[in-house]
Amino acid sequence: MSNFKSIKVNDNFYQSSCFFPMPLTLIGTLDEQGSMTSFGAYSLIFPYYIAGKEHYAMILECRNSSNTAQNLLRNGKCALNFI
C-alpha cells in the first residue's frame, strides 16, 4: 500500500502543494511604487557560480509574469530569505 497522494498538475500547482524536504526561499521585492514589500515562496532557486567565485549569484526559475519576476526586472533588487 502506497502513502503517495495523486495531485492534479495544473497551472500554479506548486502554490497548493507542499513537497518535503524541498528547500524553501522567501524572496522579498518592492512593488511598482517602491512602498510595499511583496514576498514570494520559491523552491526552484539555486546557487550559480559561473560568474566566478568572487561574485554571489543565484538562478531563480519562475513565471516571467509573476509579481516577483516583474518586481525584480523593474528594480533589480531583492531580499533572499532561506528557510
N, CA, C and O atoms as a DFTB+ gen file, in Angstrom:
332 C
 N C O
     1  1       0.840      -1.176       0.000
     2  2       0.000       0.000       0.000
     3  2       0.886       1.240       0.000
     4  3       1.840       1.322       0.773
     5  1       0.576       2.199      -0.858
     6  2       1.384       3.399      -1.019
     7  2       0.812       4.565      -0.208
     8  3      -0.403       4.720      -0.083
     9  1       1.713       5.375       0.334
    10  2       1.313       6.584       1.040
    11  2       1.311       7.800       0.132
    12  3       1.043       8.913       0.585
    13  1       1.608       7.597      -1.155
    14  2       1.644       8.714      -2.089
    15  2       0.238       9.192      -2.400
    16  3      -0.700       8.398      -2.463
    17  1       0.102      10.500      -2.593
    18  2      -1.171      11.106      -2.959
    19  2      -1.082      11.598      -4.390
    20  3      -0.081      12.195      -4.786
    21  1      -2.112      11.352      -5.154
    22  2      -2.168      11.895      -6.510
    23  2      -2.584      13.354      -6.439
    24  3      -3.510      13.712      -5.711
    25  1      -1.886      14.199      -7.207
    26  2      -2.287      15.592      -7.300
    27  2      -2.505      15.932      -8.759
    28  3      -1.812      15.426      -9.642
    29  1      -3.462      16.783      -8.996
    30  2      -3.750      17.222     -10.355
    31  2      -2.723      18.290     -10.724
    32  3      -2.617      19.307     -10.038
    33  1      -1.974      18.071     -11.788
    34  2      -0.977      19.037     -12.223
    35  2      -1.680      20.050     -13.114
    36  3      -2.190      19.711     -14.181
    37  1      -1.698      21.294     -12.662
    38  2      -2.296      22.381     -13.422
    39  2      -1.470      23.638     -13.187
    40  3      -0.454      23.589     -12.494
    41  1      -1.887      24.749     -13.750
    42  2      -1.165      26.000     -13.537
    43  2      -1.073      26.299     -12.050
    44  3      -2.061      26.182     -11.325
    45  1       0.097      26.681     -11.603
    46  2       0.353      27.069     -10.210
    47  2       0.117      25.943      -9.218
    48  3      -0.225      26.216      -8.067
    49  1       0.288      24.674      -9.621
    50  2       0.075      23.566      -8.687
    51  2       0.997      23.661      -7.487
    52  3       0.671      23.171      -6.406
    53  1       2.165      24.302      -7.676
    54  2       3.135      24.425      -6.592
    55  2       2.629      25.346      -5.485
    56  3       3.161      25.310      -4.375
    57  1       1.622      26.164      -5.754
    58  2       1.090      27.047      -4.727
    59  2       0.084      26.329      -3.834
    60  3      -0.266      26.835      -2.768
    61  1      -0.381      25.164      -4.252
    62  2      -1.354      24.425      -3.449
    63  2      -0.787      23.115      -2.921
    64  3      -1.498      22.353      -2.266
    65  1       0.483      22.844      -3.198
    66  2       1.092      21.587      -2.774
    67  2       2.378      21.874      -2.011
    68  3       3.071      22.853      -2.286
    69  1       2.681      21.032      -1.076
    70  2       3.920      21.160      -0.309
    71  2       4.709      19.863      -0.463
    72  3       4.186      18.777      -0.212
    73  1       5.946      19.980      -0.869
    74  2       6.786      18.807      -1.050
    75  2       7.906      18.861      -0.029
    76  3       8.628      19.855       0.048
    77  1       8.058      17.817       0.747
    78  2       9.091      17.760       1.773
    79  2      10.126      16.745       1.343
    80  3       9.728      15.672       0.889
    81  1      11.361      16.981       1.442
    82  2      12.071      18.082       2.084
    83  2      12.624      19.112       1.100
    84  3      13.824      19.382       1.143
    85  1      11.832      19.688       0.235
    86  2      12.323      20.718      -0.682
    87  2      12.721      21.968       0.094
    88  3      11.992      22.396       0.989
    89  1      13.865      22.556      -0.235
    90  2      14.232      23.811       0.424
    91  2      13.294      24.930      -0.016
    92  3      12.756      24.901      -1.123
    93  1      13.110      25.890       0.838
    94  2      12.186      26.981       0.537
    95  2      12.910      28.308       0.711
    96  3      13.674      28.494       1.658
    97  1      12.664      29.216      -0.205
    98  2      13.238      30.549      -0.149
    99  2      12.126      31.563      -0.280
   100  3      11.315      31.480      -1.203
   101  1      12.076      32.523       0.636
   102  2      11.143      33.643       0.505
   103  2      11.901      34.783      -0.161
   104  3      12.952      35.206       0.319
   105  1      11.360      35.272      -1.265
   106  2      12.003      36.364      -1.996
   107  2      11.154      37.614      -1.802
   108  3       9.982      37.655      -2.176
   109  1      11.766      38.622      -1.214
   110  2      11.084      39.891      -0.978
   111  2      11.478      40.907      -2.028
   112  3      12.665      41.123      -2.276
   113  1      10.480      41.538      -2.653
   114  2      10.731      42.572      -3.656
   115  2       9.805      43.756      -3.380
   116  3       8.797      43.620      -2.686
   117  1      10.155      44.908      -3.926
   118  2       9.324      46.103      -3.775
   119  2       8.359      46.227      -4.939
   120  3       8.688      45.868      -6.069
   121  1       7.155      46.739      -4.657
   122  2       6.140      46.913      -5.696
   123  2       6.492      48.083      -6.615
   124  3       7.556      48.687      -6.476
   125  1       5.594      48.400      -7.556
   126  2       5.848      49.451      -8.552
   127  2       6.139      50.808      -7.926
   128  3       6.975      51.558      -8.430
   129  1       5.459      51.125      -6.835
   130  2       5.659      52.416      -6.177
   131  2       6.862      52.400      -5.238
   132  3       7.291      53.453      -4.766
   133  1       7.402      51.231      -4.966
   134  2       8.537      51.115      -4.058
   135  2       8.153      51.292      -2.603
   136  3       9.004      51.579      -1.761
   137  1       6.871      51.122      -2.304
   138  2       6.407      51.372      -0.940
   139  2       5.993      50.110      -0.191
   140  3       5.989      50.108       1.040
   141  1       5.647      49.047      -0.895
   142  2       5.214      47.812      -0.239
   143  2       6.115      46.665      -0.651
   144  3       6.567      46.591      -1.793
   145  1       6.372      45.770       0.296
   146  2       7.182      44.592       0.030
   147  2       6.265      43.420      -0.287
   148  3       5.286      43.171       0.416
   149  1       6.593      42.717      -1.338
   150  2       5.863      41.515      -1.734
   151  2       6.783      40.322      -1.505
   152  3       7.949      40.358      -1.899
   153  1       6.277      39.266      -0.873
   154  2       7.075      38.066      -0.640
   155  2       6.513      36.911      -1.458
   156  3       5.304      36.676      -1.464
   157  1       7.383      36.201      -2.139
   158  2       7.002      35.006      -2.882
   159  2       7.822      33.827      -2.376
   160  3       9.023      33.957      -2.140
   161  1       7.179      32.685      -2.211
   162  2       7.868      31.479      -1.756
   163  2       8.292      30.662      -2.978
   164  3       7.473      30.363      -3.847
   165  1       9.569      30.306      -3.035
   166  2      10.105      29.552      -4.166
   167  2      10.992      28.420      -3.671
   168  3      11.695      28.556      -2.670
   169  1      10.948      27.303      -4.384
   170  2      11.873      26.219      -4.082
   171  2      12.820      25.985      -5.253
   172  3      13.782      25.229      -5.121
   173  1      12.569      26.611      -6.384
   174  2      13.444      26.444      -7.549
   175  2      14.422      27.613      -7.630
   176  3      14.342      28.449      -8.531
   177  1      15.335      27.653      -6.685
   178  2      16.368      28.680      -6.659
   179  2      17.669      27.995      -6.246
   180  3      17.701      27.216      -5.293
   181  1      18.736      28.298      -6.975
   182  2      19.978      27.563      -6.787
   183  2      21.179      28.508      -6.806
   184  3      21.148      29.523      -7.502
   185  1      22.241      28.191      -6.050
   186  2      23.498      28.945      -6.188
   187  2      24.042      28.757      -7.600
   188  3      23.873      27.695      -8.197
   189  1      24.687      29.775      -8.125
   190  2      25.178      29.766      -9.503
   191  2      26.544      30.433      -9.524
   192  3      26.652      31.636      -9.288
   193  1      27.596      29.656      -9.806
   194  2      28.951      30.187      -9.704
   195  2      29.660      30.396     -11.039
   196  3      30.880      30.562     -11.057
   197  1      28.944      30.393     -12.141
   198  2      29.600      30.616     -13.437
   199  2      30.202      32.022     -13.473
   200  3      31.206      32.254     -14.146
   201  1      29.579      32.964     -12.740
   202  2      30.080      34.342     -12.724
   203  2      31.443      34.432     -12.049
   204  3      32.125      35.448     -12.183
   205  1      31.846      33.412     -11.342
   206  2      33.123      33.410     -10.643
   207  2      32.891      33.373      -9.144
   208  3      31.893      33.887      -8.640
   209  1      33.818      32.766      -8.453
   210  2      33.649      32.590      -7.007
   211  2      33.701      33.909      -6.234
   212  3      33.271      33.957      -5.081
   213  1      34.215      34.974      -6.841
   214  2      34.257      36.248      -6.126
   215  2      32.914      36.978      -6.193
   216  3      32.748      38.019      -5.557
   217  1      31.963      36.449      -6.950
   218  2      30.629      37.045      -7.058
   219  2      29.593      36.039      -6.574
   220  3      29.709      34.840      -6.824
   221  1      28.590      36.538      -5.886
   222  2      27.471      35.689      -5.490
   223  2      26.397      35.784      -6.554
   224  3      26.079      36.880      -7.015
   225  1      25.832      34.655      -6.952
   226  2      24.780      34.642      -7.964
   227  2      23.805      33.515      -7.664
   228  3      24.182      32.499      -7.080
   229  1      22.561      33.696      -8.062
   230  2      21.522      32.690      -7.869
   231  2      20.740      32.556      -9.167
   232  3      20.621      33.509      -9.937
   233  1      20.212      31.367      -9.396
   234  2      19.285      31.135     -10.501
   235  2      17.906      30.965      -9.882
   236  3      17.720      30.152      -8.978
   237  1      16.946      31.730     -10.370
   238  2      15.559      31.623      -9.936
   239  2      14.733      31.185     -11.130
   240  3      14.771      31.818     -12.185
   241  1      13.990      30.109     -10.966
   242  2      13.093      29.661     -12.024
   243  2      11.676      29.981     -11.595
   244  3      11.170      29.443     -10.610
   245  1      11.038      30.876     -12.360
   246  2       9.661      31.274     -12.049
   247  2       8.987      31.781     -13.323
   248  3       9.639      31.978     -14.348
   249  1       7.688      31.987     -13.243
   250  2       6.937      32.576     -14.356
   251  2       7.394      34.014     -14.561
   252  3       7.540      34.754     -13.589
   253  1       7.620      34.417     -15.786
   254  2       8.065      35.792     -16.018
   255  2       6.960      36.806     -15.753
   256  3       7.238      38.004     -15.687
   257  1       5.714      36.360     -15.599
   258  2       4.614      37.276     -15.305
   259  2       4.312      37.358     -13.809
   260  3       3.410      38.093     -13.405
   261  1       5.057      36.609     -12.974
   262  2       4.806      36.649     -11.530
   263  2       5.190      38.014     -10.967
   264  3       6.001      38.730     -11.553
   265  1       4.603      38.368      -9.828
   266  2       4.950      39.631      -9.176
   267  2       6.436      39.691      -8.856
   268  3       7.072      40.731      -9.030
   269  1       6.987      38.578      -8.389
   270  2       8.412      38.544      -8.046
   271  2       9.264      38.843      -9.272
   272  3      10.161      39.684      -9.208
   273  1       9.000      38.174     -10.378
   274  2       9.796      38.383     -11.598
   275  2       9.649      39.812     -12.103
   276  3      10.644      40.440     -12.465
   277  1       8.432      40.336     -12.133
   278  2       8.211      41.694     -12.615
   279  2       8.907      42.724     -11.722
   280  3       9.511      43.675     -12.218
   281  1       8.818      42.530     -10.404
   282  2       9.486      43.454      -9.485
   283  2      11.002      43.376      -9.614
   284  3      11.678      44.402      -9.542
   285  1      11.551      42.165      -9.805
   286  2      12.998      42.013      -9.993
   287  2      13.467      42.684     -11.285
   288  3      14.506      43.344     -11.307
   289  1      12.704      42.513     -12.349
   290  2      13.075      43.136     -13.620
   291  2      13.015      44.658     -13.519
   292  3      13.839      45.356     -14.110
   293  1      12.054      45.163     -12.782
   294  2      11.884      46.606     -12.639
   295  2      12.955      47.220     -11.736
   296  3      13.577      48.217     -12.102
   297  1      13.170      46.632     -10.566
   298  2      14.051      47.228      -9.561
   299  2      15.461      46.646      -9.536
   300  3      16.408      47.334      -9.153
   301  1      15.608      45.395      -9.938
   302  2      16.918      44.753      -9.920
   303  2      17.423      44.394      -8.531
   304  3      18.602      44.084      -8.361
   305  1      16.528      44.433      -7.522
   306  2      16.939      44.118      -6.157
   307  2      15.905      43.224      -5.487
   308  3      14.713      43.273      -5.794
   309  1      16.402      42.404      -4.559
   310  2      15.503      41.562      -3.774
   311  2      16.196      41.160      -2.483
   312  3      17.405      41.333      -2.328
   313  1      15.414      40.623      -1.564
   314  2      15.964      40.049      -0.330
   315  2      15.699      38.564      -0.372
   316  3      14.560      38.148      -0.586
   317  1      16.741      37.738      -0.169
   318  2      16.598      36.295      -0.168
   319  2      16.591      35.788       1.277
   320  3      17.516      36.061       2.041
   321  1      15.560      35.063       1.635
   322  2      15.424      34.515       2.972
   323  2      15.322      33.004       2.864
   324  3      14.262      32.474       2.530
   325  1      16.427      32.299       3.146
   326  2      16.427      30.845       3.078
   327  2      15.846      30.277       4.362
   328  3      16.259      30.648       5.461
   329  1      14.897      29.383       4.215
   330  2      14.250      28.785       5.376
   331  2      14.733      27.356       5.500
   332  3      14.321      26.642       6.415
